[in-house]
PDB file of C-alpha atoms in Angstrom:
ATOM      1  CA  UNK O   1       8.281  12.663   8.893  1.00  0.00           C
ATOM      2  CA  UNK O   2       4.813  13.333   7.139  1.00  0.00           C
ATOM      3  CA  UNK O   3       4.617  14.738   3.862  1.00  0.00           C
ATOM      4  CA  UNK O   4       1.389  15.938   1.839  1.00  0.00           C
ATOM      5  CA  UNK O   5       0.317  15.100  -1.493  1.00  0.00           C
ATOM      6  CA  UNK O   6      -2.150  16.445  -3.615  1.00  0.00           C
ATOM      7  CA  UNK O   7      -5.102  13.934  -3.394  1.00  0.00           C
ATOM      8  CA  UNK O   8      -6.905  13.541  -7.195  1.00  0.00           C
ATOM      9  CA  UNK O   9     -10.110  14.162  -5.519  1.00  0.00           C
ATOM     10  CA  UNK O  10      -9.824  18.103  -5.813  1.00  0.00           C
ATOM     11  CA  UNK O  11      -9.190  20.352  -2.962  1.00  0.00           C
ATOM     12  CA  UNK O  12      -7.985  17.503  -1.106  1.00  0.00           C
ATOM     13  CA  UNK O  13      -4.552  16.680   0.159  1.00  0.00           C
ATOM     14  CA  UNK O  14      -3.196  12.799   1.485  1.00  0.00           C
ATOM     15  CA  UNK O  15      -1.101  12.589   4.249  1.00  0.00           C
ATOM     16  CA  UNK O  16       2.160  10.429   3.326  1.00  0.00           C
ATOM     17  CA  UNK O  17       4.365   8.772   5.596  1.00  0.00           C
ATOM     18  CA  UNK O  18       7.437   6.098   5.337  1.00  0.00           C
ATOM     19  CA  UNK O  19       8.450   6.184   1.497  1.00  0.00           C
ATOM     20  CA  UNK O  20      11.216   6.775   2.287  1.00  0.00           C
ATOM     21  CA  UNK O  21      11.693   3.036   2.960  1.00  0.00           C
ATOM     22  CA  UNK O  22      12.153   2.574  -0.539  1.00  0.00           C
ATOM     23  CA  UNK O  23      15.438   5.239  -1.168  1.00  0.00           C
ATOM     24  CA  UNK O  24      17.986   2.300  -1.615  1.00  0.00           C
ATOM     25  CA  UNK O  25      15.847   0.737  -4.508  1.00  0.00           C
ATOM     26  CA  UNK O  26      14.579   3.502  -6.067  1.00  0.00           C
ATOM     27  CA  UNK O  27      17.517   2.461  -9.098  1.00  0.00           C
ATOM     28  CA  UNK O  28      15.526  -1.206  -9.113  1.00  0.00           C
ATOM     29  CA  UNK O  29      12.342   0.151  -9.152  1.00  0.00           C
ATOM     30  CA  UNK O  30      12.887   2.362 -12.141  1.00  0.00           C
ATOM     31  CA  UNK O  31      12.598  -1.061 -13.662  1.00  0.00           C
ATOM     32  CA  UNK O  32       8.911  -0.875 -13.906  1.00  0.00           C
ATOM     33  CA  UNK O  33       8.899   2.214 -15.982  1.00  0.00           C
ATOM     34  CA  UNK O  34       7.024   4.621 -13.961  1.00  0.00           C
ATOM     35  CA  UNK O  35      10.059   6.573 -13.077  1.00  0.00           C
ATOM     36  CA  UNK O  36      11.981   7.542 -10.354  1.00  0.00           C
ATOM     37  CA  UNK O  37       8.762   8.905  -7.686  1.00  0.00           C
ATOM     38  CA  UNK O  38       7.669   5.616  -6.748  1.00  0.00           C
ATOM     39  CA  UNK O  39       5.585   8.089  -3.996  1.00  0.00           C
ATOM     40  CA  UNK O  40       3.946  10.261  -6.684  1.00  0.00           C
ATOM     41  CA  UNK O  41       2.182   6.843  -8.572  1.00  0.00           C
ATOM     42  CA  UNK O  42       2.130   4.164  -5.519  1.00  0.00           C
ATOM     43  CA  UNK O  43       0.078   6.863  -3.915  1.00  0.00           C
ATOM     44  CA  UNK O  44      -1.971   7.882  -7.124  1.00  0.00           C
ATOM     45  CA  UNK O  45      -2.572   4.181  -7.971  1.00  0.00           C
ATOM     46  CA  UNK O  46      -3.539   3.094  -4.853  1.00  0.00           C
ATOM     47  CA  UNK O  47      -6.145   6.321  -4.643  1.00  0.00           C
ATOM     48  CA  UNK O  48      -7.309   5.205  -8.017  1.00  0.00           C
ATOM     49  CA  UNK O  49      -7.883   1.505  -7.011  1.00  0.00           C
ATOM     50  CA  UNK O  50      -9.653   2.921  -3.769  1.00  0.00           C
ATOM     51  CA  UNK O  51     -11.930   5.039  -5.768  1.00  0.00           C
ATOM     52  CA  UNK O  52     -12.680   2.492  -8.172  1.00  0.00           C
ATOM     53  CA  UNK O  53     -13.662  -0.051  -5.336  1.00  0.00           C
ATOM     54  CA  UNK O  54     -15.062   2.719  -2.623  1.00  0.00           C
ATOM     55  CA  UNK O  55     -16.883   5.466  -5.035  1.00  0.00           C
ATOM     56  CA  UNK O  56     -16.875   8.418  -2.477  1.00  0.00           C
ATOM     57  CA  UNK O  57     -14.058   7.567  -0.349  1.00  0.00           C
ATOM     58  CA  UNK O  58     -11.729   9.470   0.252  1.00  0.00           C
ATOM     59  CA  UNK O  59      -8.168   8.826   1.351  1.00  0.00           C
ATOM     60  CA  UNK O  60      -6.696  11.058   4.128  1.00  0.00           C
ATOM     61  CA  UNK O  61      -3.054   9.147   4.925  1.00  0.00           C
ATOM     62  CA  UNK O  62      -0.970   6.852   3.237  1.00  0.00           C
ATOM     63  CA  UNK O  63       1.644   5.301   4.836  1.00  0.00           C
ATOM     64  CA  UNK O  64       4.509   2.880   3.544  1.00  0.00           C
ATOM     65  CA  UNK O  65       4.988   0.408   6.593  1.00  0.00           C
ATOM     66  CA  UNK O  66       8.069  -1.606   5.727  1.00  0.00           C
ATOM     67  CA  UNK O  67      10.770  -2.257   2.839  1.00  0.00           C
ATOM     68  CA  UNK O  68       9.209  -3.176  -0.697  1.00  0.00           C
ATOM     69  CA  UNK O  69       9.951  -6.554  -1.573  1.00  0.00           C
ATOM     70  CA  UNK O  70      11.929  -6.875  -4.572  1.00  0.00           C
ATOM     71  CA  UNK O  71      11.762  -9.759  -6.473  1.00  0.00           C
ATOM     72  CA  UNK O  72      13.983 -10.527 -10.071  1.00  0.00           C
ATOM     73  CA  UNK O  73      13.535 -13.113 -12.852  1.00  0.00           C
ATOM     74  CA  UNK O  74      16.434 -13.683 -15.184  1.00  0.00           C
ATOM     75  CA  UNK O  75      17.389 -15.954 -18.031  1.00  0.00           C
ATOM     76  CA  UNK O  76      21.072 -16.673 -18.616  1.00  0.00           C
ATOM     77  CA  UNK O  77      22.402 -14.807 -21.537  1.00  0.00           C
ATOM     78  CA  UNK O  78      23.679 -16.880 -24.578  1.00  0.00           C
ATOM     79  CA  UNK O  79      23.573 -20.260 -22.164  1.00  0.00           C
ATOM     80  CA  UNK O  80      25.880 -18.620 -20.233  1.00  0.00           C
ATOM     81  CA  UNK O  81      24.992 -19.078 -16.273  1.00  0.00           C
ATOM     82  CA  UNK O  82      27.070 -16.089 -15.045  1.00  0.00           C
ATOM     83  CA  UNK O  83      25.401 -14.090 -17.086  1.00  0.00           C
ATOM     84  CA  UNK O  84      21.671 -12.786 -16.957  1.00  0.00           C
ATOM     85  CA  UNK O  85      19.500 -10.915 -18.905  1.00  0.00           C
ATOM     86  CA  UNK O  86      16.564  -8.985 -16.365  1.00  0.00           C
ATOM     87  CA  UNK O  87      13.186 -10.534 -17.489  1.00  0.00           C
ATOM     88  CA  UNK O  88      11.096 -10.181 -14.655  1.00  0.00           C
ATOM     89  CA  UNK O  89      10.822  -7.664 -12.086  1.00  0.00           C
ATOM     90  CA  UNK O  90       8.054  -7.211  -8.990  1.00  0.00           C
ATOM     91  CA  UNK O  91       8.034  -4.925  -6.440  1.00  0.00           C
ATOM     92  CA  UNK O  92       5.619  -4.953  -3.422  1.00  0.00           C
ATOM     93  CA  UNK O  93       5.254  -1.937  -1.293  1.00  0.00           C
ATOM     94  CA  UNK O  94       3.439  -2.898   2.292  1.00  0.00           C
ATOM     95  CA  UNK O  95       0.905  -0.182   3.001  1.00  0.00           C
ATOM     96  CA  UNK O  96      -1.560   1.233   5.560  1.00  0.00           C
ATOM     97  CA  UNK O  97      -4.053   3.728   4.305  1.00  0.00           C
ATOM     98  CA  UNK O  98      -6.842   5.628   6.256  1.00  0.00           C
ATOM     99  CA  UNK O  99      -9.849   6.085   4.405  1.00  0.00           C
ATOM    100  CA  UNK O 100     -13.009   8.532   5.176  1.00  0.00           C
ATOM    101  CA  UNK O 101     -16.022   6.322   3.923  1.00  0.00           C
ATOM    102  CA  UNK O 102     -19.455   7.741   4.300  1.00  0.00           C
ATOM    103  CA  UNK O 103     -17.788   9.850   7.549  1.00  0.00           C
ATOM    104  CA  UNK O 104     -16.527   6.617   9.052  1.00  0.00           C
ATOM    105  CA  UNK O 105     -13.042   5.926   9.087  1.00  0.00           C
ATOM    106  CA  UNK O 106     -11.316   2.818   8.217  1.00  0.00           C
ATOM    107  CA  UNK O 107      -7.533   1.665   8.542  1.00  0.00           C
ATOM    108  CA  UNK O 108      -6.629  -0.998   5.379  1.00  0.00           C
ATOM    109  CA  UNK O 109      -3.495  -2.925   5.362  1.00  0.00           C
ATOM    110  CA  UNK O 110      -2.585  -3.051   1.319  1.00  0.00           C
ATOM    111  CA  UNK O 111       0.050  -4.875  -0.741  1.00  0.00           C
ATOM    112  CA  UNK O 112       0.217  -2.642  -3.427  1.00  0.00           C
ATOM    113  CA  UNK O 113       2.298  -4.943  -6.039  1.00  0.00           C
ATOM    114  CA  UNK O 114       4.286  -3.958  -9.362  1.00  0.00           C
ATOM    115  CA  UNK O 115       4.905  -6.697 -11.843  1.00  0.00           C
ATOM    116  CA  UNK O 116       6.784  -5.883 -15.398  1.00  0.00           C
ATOM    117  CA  UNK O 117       7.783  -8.621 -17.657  1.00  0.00           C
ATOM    118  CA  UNK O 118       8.888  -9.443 -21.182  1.00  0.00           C
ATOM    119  CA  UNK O 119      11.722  -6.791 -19.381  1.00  0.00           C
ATOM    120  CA  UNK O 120      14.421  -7.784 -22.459  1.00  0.00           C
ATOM    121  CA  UNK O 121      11.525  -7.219 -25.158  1.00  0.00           C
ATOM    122  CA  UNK O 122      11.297  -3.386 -25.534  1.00  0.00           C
ATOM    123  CA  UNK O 123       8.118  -3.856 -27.156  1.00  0.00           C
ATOM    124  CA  UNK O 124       6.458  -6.827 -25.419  1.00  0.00           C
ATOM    125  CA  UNK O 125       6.749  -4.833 -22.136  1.00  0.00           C
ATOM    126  CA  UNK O 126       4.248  -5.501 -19.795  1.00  0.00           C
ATOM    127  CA  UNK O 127       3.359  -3.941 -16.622  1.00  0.00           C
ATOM    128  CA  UNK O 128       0.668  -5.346 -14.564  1.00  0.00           C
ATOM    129  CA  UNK O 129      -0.841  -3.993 -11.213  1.00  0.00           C
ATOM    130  CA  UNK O 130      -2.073  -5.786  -8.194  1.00  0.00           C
ATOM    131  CA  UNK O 131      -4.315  -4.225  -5.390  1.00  0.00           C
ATOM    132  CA  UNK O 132      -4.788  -6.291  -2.653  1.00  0.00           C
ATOM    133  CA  UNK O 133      -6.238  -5.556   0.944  1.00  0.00           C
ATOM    134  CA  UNK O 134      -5.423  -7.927   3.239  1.00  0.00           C
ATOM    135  CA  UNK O 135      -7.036  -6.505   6.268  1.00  0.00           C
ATOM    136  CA  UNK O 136      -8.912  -3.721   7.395  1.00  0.00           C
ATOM    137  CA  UNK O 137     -10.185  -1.882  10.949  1.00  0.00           C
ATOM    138  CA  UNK O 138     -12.754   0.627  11.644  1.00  0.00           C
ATOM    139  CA  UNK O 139     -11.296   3.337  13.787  1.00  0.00           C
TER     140      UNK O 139
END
């Protein structure tokens, strides 16, 4: 089922599909620190990113083709094996978005990728994004 989200171009509105594909981890990825809508800033982020790259796009759908991958990094807490202290958390959401550039229209295939460490330092936190198109049609 398609949803709509305000784009941050104004007057304009994205299209969003498939988050829901993300429900069961929404308690991991409240790891990163964004909160709980992983929609609200995988969307915004990703429009930001497109903007950034594509001054004058515009993007009309979002859609969230496939589980995120999850990946964990621990260190074992007091030498003890059994138990781990979180360190290191990613989280990769596979994407297609349809973009209106210069009236043409364009289909990218994006891993839009979350990666927090220094997760057991409160303040050595650090959350770095990665934007990466890995393939992209003309419709």
């Amino acid at each position: 089922m398609a949803e709509s989200m305000e784009s941050i171009s104004k007057g304009k509105s994205i299209e969003i599909s498939g988050f829901d594909c993300a429900e069961k981890s929404v308690h991991m990825i409240e790891w990163l620190g964004l909160g709980k809508d992983y929609r609200k800033f995988v969307v915004s982020d990703v429009e930001g990113e497109l903007y950034k790259q594509q001054p004058g796009s515009q993007l009309l759908k979002l859609q969230c083709i496939g589980e995120p991958e999850l990946l964990t990094g621990a260190l074992p807490q007091n030498g003890d094996e059994s138990k781990a202290i979180l360190t290191r958390f990613s989280a990769t959401f596979p994407l297609e978005a349809t973009v209106n550039l210069g009236g043409e229209v364009w289909v990218l295939t994006i891993d839009q990728n979350y990666y927090a460490e220094n997760l057991n330092i409160p303040n050595e936190r650090k959350l770095t994004q990665n934007f990466n198109v890995k393939g992209s049609a003309k419709q």
